Tab-separated table of C-alpha atoms in Angstrom:
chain	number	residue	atom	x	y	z
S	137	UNK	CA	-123.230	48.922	12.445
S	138	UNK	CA	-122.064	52.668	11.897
S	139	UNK	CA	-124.649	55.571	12.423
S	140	UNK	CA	-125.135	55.585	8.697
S	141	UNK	CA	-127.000	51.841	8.860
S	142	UNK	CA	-129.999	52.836	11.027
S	143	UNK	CA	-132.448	50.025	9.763
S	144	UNK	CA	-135.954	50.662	9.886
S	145	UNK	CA	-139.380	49.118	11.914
S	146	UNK	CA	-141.375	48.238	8.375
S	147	UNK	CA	-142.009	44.735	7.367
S	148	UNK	CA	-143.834	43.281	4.624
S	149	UNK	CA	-143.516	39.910	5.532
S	150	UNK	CA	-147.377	38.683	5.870
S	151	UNK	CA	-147.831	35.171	7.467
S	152	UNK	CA	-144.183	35.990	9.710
S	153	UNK	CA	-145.580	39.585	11.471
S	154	UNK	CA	-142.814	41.468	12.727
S	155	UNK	CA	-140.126	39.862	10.945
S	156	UNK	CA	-137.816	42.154	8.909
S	157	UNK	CA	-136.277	41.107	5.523
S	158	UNK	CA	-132.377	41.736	4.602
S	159	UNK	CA	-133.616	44.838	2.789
S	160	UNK	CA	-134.875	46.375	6.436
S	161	UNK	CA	-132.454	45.423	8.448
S	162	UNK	CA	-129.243	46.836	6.540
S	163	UNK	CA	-131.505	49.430	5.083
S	164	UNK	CA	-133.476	52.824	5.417
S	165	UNK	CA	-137.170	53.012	3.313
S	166	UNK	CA	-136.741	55.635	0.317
S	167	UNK	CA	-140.178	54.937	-1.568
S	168	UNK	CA	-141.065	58.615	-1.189
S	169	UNK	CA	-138.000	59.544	-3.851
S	170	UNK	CA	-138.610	60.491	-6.842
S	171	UNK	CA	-134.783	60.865	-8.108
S	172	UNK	CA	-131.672	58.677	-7.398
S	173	UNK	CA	-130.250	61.971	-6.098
S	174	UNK	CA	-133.476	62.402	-3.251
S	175	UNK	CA	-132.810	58.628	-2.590
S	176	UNK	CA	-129.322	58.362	-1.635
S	177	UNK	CA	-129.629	61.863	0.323
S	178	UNK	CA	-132.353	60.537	2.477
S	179	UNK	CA	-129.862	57.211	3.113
S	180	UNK	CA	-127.166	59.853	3.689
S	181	UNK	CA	-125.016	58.009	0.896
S	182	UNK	CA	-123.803	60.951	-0.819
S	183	UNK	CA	-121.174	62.918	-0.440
S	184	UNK	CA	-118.381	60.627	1.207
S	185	UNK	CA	-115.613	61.779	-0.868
S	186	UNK	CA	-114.250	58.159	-1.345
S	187	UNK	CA	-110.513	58.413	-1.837
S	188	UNK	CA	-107.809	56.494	-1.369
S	189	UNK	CA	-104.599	56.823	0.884
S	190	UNK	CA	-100.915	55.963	-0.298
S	191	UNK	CA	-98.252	55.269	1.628
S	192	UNK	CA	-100.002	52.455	4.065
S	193	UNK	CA	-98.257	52.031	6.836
S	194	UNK	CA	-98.758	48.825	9.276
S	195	UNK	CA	-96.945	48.478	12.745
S	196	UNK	CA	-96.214	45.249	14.663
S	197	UNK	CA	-95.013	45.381	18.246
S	198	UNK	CA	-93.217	42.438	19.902
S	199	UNK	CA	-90.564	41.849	23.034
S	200	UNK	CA	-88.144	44.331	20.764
S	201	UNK	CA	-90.282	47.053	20.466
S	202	UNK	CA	-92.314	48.178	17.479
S	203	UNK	CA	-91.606	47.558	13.711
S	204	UNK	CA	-93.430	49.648	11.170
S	205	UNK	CA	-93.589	48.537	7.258
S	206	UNK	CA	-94.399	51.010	4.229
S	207	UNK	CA	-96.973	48.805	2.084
S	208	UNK	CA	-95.807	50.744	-1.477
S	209	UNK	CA	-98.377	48.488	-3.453
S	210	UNK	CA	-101.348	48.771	-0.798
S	211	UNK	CA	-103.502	51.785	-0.488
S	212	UNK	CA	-106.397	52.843	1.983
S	213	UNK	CA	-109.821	53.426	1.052
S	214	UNK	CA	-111.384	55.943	2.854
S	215	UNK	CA	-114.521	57.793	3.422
S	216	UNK	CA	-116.019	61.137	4.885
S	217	UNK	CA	-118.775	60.168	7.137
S	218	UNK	CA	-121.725	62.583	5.974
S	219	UNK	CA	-122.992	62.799	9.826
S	220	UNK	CA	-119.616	63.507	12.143
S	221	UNK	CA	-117.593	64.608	9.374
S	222	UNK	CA	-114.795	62.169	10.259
S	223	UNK	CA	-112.537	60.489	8.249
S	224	UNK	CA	-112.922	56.287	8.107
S	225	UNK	CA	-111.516	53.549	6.892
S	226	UNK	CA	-113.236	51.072	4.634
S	227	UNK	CA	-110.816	48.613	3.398
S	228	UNK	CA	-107.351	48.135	1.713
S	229	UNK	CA	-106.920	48.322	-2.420
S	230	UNK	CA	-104.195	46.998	-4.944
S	231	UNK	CA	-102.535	50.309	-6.770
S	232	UNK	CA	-104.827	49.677	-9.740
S	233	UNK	CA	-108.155	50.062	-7.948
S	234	UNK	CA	-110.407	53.275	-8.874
S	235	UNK	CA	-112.350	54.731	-6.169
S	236	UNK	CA	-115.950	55.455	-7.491
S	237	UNK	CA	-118.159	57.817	-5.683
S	238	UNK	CA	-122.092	56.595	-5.059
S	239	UNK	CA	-124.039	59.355	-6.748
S	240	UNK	CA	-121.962	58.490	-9.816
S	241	UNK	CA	-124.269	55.775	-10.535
S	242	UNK	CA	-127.216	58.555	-10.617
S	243	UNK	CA	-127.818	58.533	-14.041
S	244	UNK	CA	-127.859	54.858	-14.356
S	245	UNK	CA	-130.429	54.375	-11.518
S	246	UNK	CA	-132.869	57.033	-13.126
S	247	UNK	CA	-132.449	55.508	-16.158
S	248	UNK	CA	-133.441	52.064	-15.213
S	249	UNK	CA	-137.187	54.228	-13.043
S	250	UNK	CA	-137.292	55.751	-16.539
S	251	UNK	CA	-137.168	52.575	-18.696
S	252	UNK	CA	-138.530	49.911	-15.965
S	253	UNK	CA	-141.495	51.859	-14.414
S	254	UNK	CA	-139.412	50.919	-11.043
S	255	UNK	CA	-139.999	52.904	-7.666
S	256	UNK	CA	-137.216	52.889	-5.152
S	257	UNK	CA	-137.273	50.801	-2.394
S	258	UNK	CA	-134.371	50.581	0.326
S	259	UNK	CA	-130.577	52.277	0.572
S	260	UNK	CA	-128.007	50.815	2.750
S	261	UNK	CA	-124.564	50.953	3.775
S	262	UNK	CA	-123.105	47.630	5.994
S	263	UNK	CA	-119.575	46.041	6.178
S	264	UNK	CA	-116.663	48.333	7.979
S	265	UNK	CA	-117.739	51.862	7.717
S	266	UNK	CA	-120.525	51.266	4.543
S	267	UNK	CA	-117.774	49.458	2.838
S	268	UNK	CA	-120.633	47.449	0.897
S	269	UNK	CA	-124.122	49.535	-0.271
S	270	UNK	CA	-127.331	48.722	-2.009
S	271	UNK	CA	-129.250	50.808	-3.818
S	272	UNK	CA	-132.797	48.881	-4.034
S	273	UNK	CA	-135.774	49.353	-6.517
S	274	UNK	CA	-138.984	47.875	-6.574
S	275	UNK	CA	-139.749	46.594	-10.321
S	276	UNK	CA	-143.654	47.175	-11.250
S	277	UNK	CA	-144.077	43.364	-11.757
S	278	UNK	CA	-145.947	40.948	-9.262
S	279	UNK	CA	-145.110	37.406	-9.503
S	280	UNK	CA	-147.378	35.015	-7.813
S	281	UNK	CA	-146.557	31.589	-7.590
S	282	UNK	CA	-149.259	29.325	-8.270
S	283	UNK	CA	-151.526	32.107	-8.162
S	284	UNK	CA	-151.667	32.546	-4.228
S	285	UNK	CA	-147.718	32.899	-3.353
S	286	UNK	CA	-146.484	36.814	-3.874
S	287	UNK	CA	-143.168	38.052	-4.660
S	288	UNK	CA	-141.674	41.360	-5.589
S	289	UNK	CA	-139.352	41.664	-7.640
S	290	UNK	CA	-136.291	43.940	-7.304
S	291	UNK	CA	-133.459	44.936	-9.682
S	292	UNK	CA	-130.657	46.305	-7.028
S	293	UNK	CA	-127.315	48.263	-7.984
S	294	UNK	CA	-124.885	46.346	-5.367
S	295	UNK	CA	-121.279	47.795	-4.702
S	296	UNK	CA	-118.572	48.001	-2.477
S	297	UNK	CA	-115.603	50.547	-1.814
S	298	UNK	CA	-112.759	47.249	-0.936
S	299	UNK	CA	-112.399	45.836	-3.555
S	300	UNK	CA	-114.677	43.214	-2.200
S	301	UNK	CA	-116.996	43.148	-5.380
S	302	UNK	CA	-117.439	44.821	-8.701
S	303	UNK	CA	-120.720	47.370	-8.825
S	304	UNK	CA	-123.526	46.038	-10.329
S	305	UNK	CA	-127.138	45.573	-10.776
S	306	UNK	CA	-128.844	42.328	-9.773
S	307	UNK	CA	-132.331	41.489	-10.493
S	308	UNK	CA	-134.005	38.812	-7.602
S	309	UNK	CA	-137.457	38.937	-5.676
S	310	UNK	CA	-138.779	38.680	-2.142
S	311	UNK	CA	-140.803	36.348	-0.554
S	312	UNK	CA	-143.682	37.974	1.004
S	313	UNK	CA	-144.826	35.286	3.038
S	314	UNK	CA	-141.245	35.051	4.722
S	315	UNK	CA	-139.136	37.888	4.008
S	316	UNK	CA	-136.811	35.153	2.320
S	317	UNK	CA	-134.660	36.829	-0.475
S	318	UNK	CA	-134.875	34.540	-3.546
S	319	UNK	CA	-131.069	34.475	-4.736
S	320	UNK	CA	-131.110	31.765	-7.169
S	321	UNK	CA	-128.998	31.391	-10.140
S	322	UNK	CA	-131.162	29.597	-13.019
S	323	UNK	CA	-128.639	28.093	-15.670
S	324	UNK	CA	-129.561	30.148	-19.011
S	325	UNK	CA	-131.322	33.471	-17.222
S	326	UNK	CA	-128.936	36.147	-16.075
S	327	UNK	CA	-129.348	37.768	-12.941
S	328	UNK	CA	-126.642	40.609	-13.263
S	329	UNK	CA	-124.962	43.163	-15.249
S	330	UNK	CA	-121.598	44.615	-13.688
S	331	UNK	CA	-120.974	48.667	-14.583
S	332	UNK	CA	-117.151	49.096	-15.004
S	333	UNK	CA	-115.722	51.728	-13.490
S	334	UNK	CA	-113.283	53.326	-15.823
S	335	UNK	CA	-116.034	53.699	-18.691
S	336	UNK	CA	-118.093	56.942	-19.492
S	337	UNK	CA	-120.890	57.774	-18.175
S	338	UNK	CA	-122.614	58.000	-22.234
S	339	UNK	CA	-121.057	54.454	-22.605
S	340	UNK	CA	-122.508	52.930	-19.166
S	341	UNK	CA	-126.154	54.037	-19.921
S	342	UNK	CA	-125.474	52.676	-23.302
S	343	UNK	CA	-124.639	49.487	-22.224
S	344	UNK	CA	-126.963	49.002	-18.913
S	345	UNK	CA	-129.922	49.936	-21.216
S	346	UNK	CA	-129.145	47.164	-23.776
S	347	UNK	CA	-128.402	44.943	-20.982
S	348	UNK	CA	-131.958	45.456	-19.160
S	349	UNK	CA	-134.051	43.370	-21.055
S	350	UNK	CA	-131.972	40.749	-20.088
S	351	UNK	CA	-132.300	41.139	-16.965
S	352	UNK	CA	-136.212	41.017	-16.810
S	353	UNK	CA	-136.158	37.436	-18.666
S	354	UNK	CA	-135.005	36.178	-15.404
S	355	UNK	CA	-138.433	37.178	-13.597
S	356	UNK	CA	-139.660	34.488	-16.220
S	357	UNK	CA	-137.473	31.834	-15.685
S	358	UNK	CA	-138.165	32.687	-11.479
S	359	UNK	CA	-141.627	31.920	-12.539
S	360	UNK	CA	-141.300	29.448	-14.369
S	361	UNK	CA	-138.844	27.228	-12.364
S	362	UNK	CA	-140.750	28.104	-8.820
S	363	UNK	CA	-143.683	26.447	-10.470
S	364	UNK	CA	-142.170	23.847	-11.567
S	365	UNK	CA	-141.240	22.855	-7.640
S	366	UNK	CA	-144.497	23.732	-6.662
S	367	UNK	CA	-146.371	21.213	-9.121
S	368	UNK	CA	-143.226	18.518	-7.690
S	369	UNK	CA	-144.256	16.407	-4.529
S	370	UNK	CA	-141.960	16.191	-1.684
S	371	UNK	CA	-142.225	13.963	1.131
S	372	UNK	CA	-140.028	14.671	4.950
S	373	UNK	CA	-138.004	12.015	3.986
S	374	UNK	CA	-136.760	13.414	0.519
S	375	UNK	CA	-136.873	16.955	1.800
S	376	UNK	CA	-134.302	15.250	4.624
S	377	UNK	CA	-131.994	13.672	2.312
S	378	UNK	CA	-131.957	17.120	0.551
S	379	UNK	CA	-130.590	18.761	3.382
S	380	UNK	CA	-128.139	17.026	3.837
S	381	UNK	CA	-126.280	17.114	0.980
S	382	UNK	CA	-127.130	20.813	0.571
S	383	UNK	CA	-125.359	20.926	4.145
S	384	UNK	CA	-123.117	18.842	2.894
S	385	UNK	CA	-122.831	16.958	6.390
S	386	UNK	CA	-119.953	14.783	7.067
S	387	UNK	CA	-120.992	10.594	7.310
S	388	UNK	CA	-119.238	10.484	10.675
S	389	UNK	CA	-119.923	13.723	12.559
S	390	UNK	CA	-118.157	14.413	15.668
S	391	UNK	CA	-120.407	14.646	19.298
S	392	UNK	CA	-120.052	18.805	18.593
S	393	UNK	CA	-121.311	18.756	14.867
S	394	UNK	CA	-124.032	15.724	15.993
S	395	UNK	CA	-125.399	18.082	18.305
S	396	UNK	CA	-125.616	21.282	15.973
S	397	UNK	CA	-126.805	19.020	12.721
S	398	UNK	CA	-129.849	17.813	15.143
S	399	UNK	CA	-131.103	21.270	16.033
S	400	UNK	CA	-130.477	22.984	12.494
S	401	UNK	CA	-132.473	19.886	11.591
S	402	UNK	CA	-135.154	20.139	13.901
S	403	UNK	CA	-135.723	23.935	12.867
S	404	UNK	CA	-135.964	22.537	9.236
S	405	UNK	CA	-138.465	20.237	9.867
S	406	UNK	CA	-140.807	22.339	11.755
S	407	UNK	CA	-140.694	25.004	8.639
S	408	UNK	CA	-141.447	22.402	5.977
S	409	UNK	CA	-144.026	20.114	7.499
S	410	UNK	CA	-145.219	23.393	10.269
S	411	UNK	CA	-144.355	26.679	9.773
S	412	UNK	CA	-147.532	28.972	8.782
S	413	UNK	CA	-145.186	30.523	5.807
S	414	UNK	CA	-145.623	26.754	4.335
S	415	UNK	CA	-148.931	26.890	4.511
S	416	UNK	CA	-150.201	27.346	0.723
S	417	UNK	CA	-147.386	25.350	-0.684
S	418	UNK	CA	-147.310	22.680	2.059
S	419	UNK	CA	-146.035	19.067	0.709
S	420	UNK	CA	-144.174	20.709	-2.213
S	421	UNK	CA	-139.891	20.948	-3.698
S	422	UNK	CA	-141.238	24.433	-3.569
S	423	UNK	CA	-141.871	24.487	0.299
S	424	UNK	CA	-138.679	22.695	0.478
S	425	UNK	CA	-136.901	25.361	-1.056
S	426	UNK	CA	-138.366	27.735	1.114
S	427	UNK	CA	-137.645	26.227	4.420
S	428	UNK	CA	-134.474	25.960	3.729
S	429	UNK	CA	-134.103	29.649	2.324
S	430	UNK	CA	-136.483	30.968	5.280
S	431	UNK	CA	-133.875	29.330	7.539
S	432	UNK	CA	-130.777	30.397	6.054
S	433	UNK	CA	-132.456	34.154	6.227
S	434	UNK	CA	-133.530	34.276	9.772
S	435	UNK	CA	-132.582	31.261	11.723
S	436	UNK	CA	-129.086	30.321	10.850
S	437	UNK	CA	-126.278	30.730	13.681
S	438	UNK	CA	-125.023	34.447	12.816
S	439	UNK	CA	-122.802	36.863	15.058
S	440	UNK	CA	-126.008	39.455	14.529
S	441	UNK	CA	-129.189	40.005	12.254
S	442	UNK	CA	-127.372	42.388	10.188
S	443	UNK	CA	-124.454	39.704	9.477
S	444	UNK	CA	-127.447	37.205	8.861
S	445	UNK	CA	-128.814	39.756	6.386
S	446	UNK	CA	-125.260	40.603	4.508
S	447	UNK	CA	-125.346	36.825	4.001
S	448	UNK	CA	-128.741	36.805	2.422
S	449	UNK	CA	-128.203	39.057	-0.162
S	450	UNK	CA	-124.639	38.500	-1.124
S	451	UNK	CA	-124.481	37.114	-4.837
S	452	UNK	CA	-121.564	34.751	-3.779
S	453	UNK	CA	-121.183	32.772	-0.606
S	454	UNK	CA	-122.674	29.875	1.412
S	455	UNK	CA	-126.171	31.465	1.306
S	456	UNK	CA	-126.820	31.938	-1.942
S	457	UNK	CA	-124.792	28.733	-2.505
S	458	UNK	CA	-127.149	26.556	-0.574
S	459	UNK	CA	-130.172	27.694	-2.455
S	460	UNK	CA	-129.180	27.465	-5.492
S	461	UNK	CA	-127.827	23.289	-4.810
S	462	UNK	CA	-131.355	22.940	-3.114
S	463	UNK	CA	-133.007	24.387	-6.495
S	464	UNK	CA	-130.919	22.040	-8.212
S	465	UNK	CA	-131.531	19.043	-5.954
S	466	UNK	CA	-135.177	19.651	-5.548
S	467	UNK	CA	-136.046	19.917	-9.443
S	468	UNK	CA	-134.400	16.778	-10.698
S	469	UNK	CA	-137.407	14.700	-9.738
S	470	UNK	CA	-139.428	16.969	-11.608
């Protein structure tokens, strides 16, 4: 974690006190902005004069000394660190990558407050010197599952400056009880928009306003399919069998992956059949889903919280993976 991802001490999880979600740990609380501009200056995520390097050298040494290589087709992306001043590197690019500054999403973010009613929530920078951001906004919609469980839903401009990921905005919600993000991909409801980075700025607001609409059918469908697991019974024994193809554990584990299966297992268990978070939903495919997304977000083996938390709210990866095949899993009995 650089000085630029100082996360802060807020939580909203209610039955899980203390616990932070992905957006506070990798993030730093802008609710009191009223621009895009006042938001990413109080995340100090403007002004990092992203650029890129030519000319990448790398250098091997070995018993004959050292070798150095030009890398013609490789460039550097760097950064200006808005708090020392100092150059950094972020990641290596192909010839035909653009670099795209942060604030040059401005008008698209005030566009979507304008048109959405949304307030902003959380900035962050993670990855190798804020190679990845968010830019999070808190929609004015409340979605309570089964009357009694509470989400809120966020639509989030995501983006890197690797090449890791296109920028884009991605629509999802957050768990209250838990502080579990709620990536799920529902077949038919789209959950993103990516913002090329060549195109006008006239064109992009063009196109992200026509695409917004869109994106707010998929707090229905949320709705819809979360209650559709919540009205679905769901025994240990199913919820078990679940797991493990979610997991996808091998039939003949070895004495190492025995040992690790039992106590990812035993956490599982106590959050469906125990855990306080369960509580309102207990005995459901919708508490099913839940313990295994509440242990994916905070209890899963991770070299730190914030690695845990990059996991959570990546679009693509194991994480979001796993929930979506335990969505899938858990609603065919439905």
């Amino acid at each position: 974690m650089t000085v630029l991802e100082i996360p802060t001490t807020e939580t909203t999880a209610r039955r899980a006190p203390g616990r932070p979600d992905a957006w506070t740990i990798l993030g730093s609380d802008v609710s009191a902005a009223d621009t895009a501009r006042e938001a990413l200056e109080m995340g100090h995520m403007r002004d990092w004069n992203v650029r890129l390097w030519s000319d990448t050298v790398v250098r091997h040494m070995d018993e004959v000394g050292v070798t150095e290589l030009t890398m013609p087709d490789t460039r550097a992306a760097v950064r200006t660190n808005p708090l020392t001043g100092a150059a950094e590197y972020m990641g290596r690019v192909g010839n035909q990558y653009t670099a795209v500054q942060v604030e040059d999403h401005e008008d698209i973010l005030d566009m979507v407050r304008r048109e959405s009613g949304a307030t902003f929530h959380k900035v962050g920078a993670y990855g190798r010197n804020g190679s990845r951001y968010f830019i999070s906004m808190t929609l004015p919609r409340i979605v309570r599952i089964g009357g009694v469980d509470e989400h809120r839903m966020h639509l989030t401009l995501f983006g890197s400056h690797n090449g890791s990921s296109s920028n884009s905005l991605h629509i999802g919600s957050t768990r209250l009880d838990c502080g579990n993000m709620q990536r799920l991909i529902i077949s038919g409801a789209k959950h993103k928009y990516s913002i090329p980075h060549t195109a006008s700025a006239p064109v992009k607001l063009a196109k992200v306003q026509k695409s917004l609409a869109t994106l707010f059918d998929w707090q229905d469908a949320f709705e819809r399919e979360a209650q559709r697991m919540l009205d679905t019974p769901l025994t240990l024994g199913q919820f078990e069998k679940v797991v493990t193809r979610v997991f996808d554990d091998p039939a003949v584990p070895s004495k190492t992956q025995f040992k690790n299966i039992r106590t990812r297992n035993d956490v599982l268990r106590s959050l469906f059949e125990n855990a306080a978070t369960q509580e309102t939903i207990r005995g459901t495919a919708w508490a099913g889903w839940n313990a295994i997304g509440e242990y994916l977000d905070h209890f899963a083996s991770a070299k730190s919280d914030s690695s845990r938390a990059a996991r959570s709210l990546a679009d693509s990866g194991a994480v979001t993976q796993r929930k979506t095949d335990a969505y899938k899993l858990l609603t065919l009995a439905a």
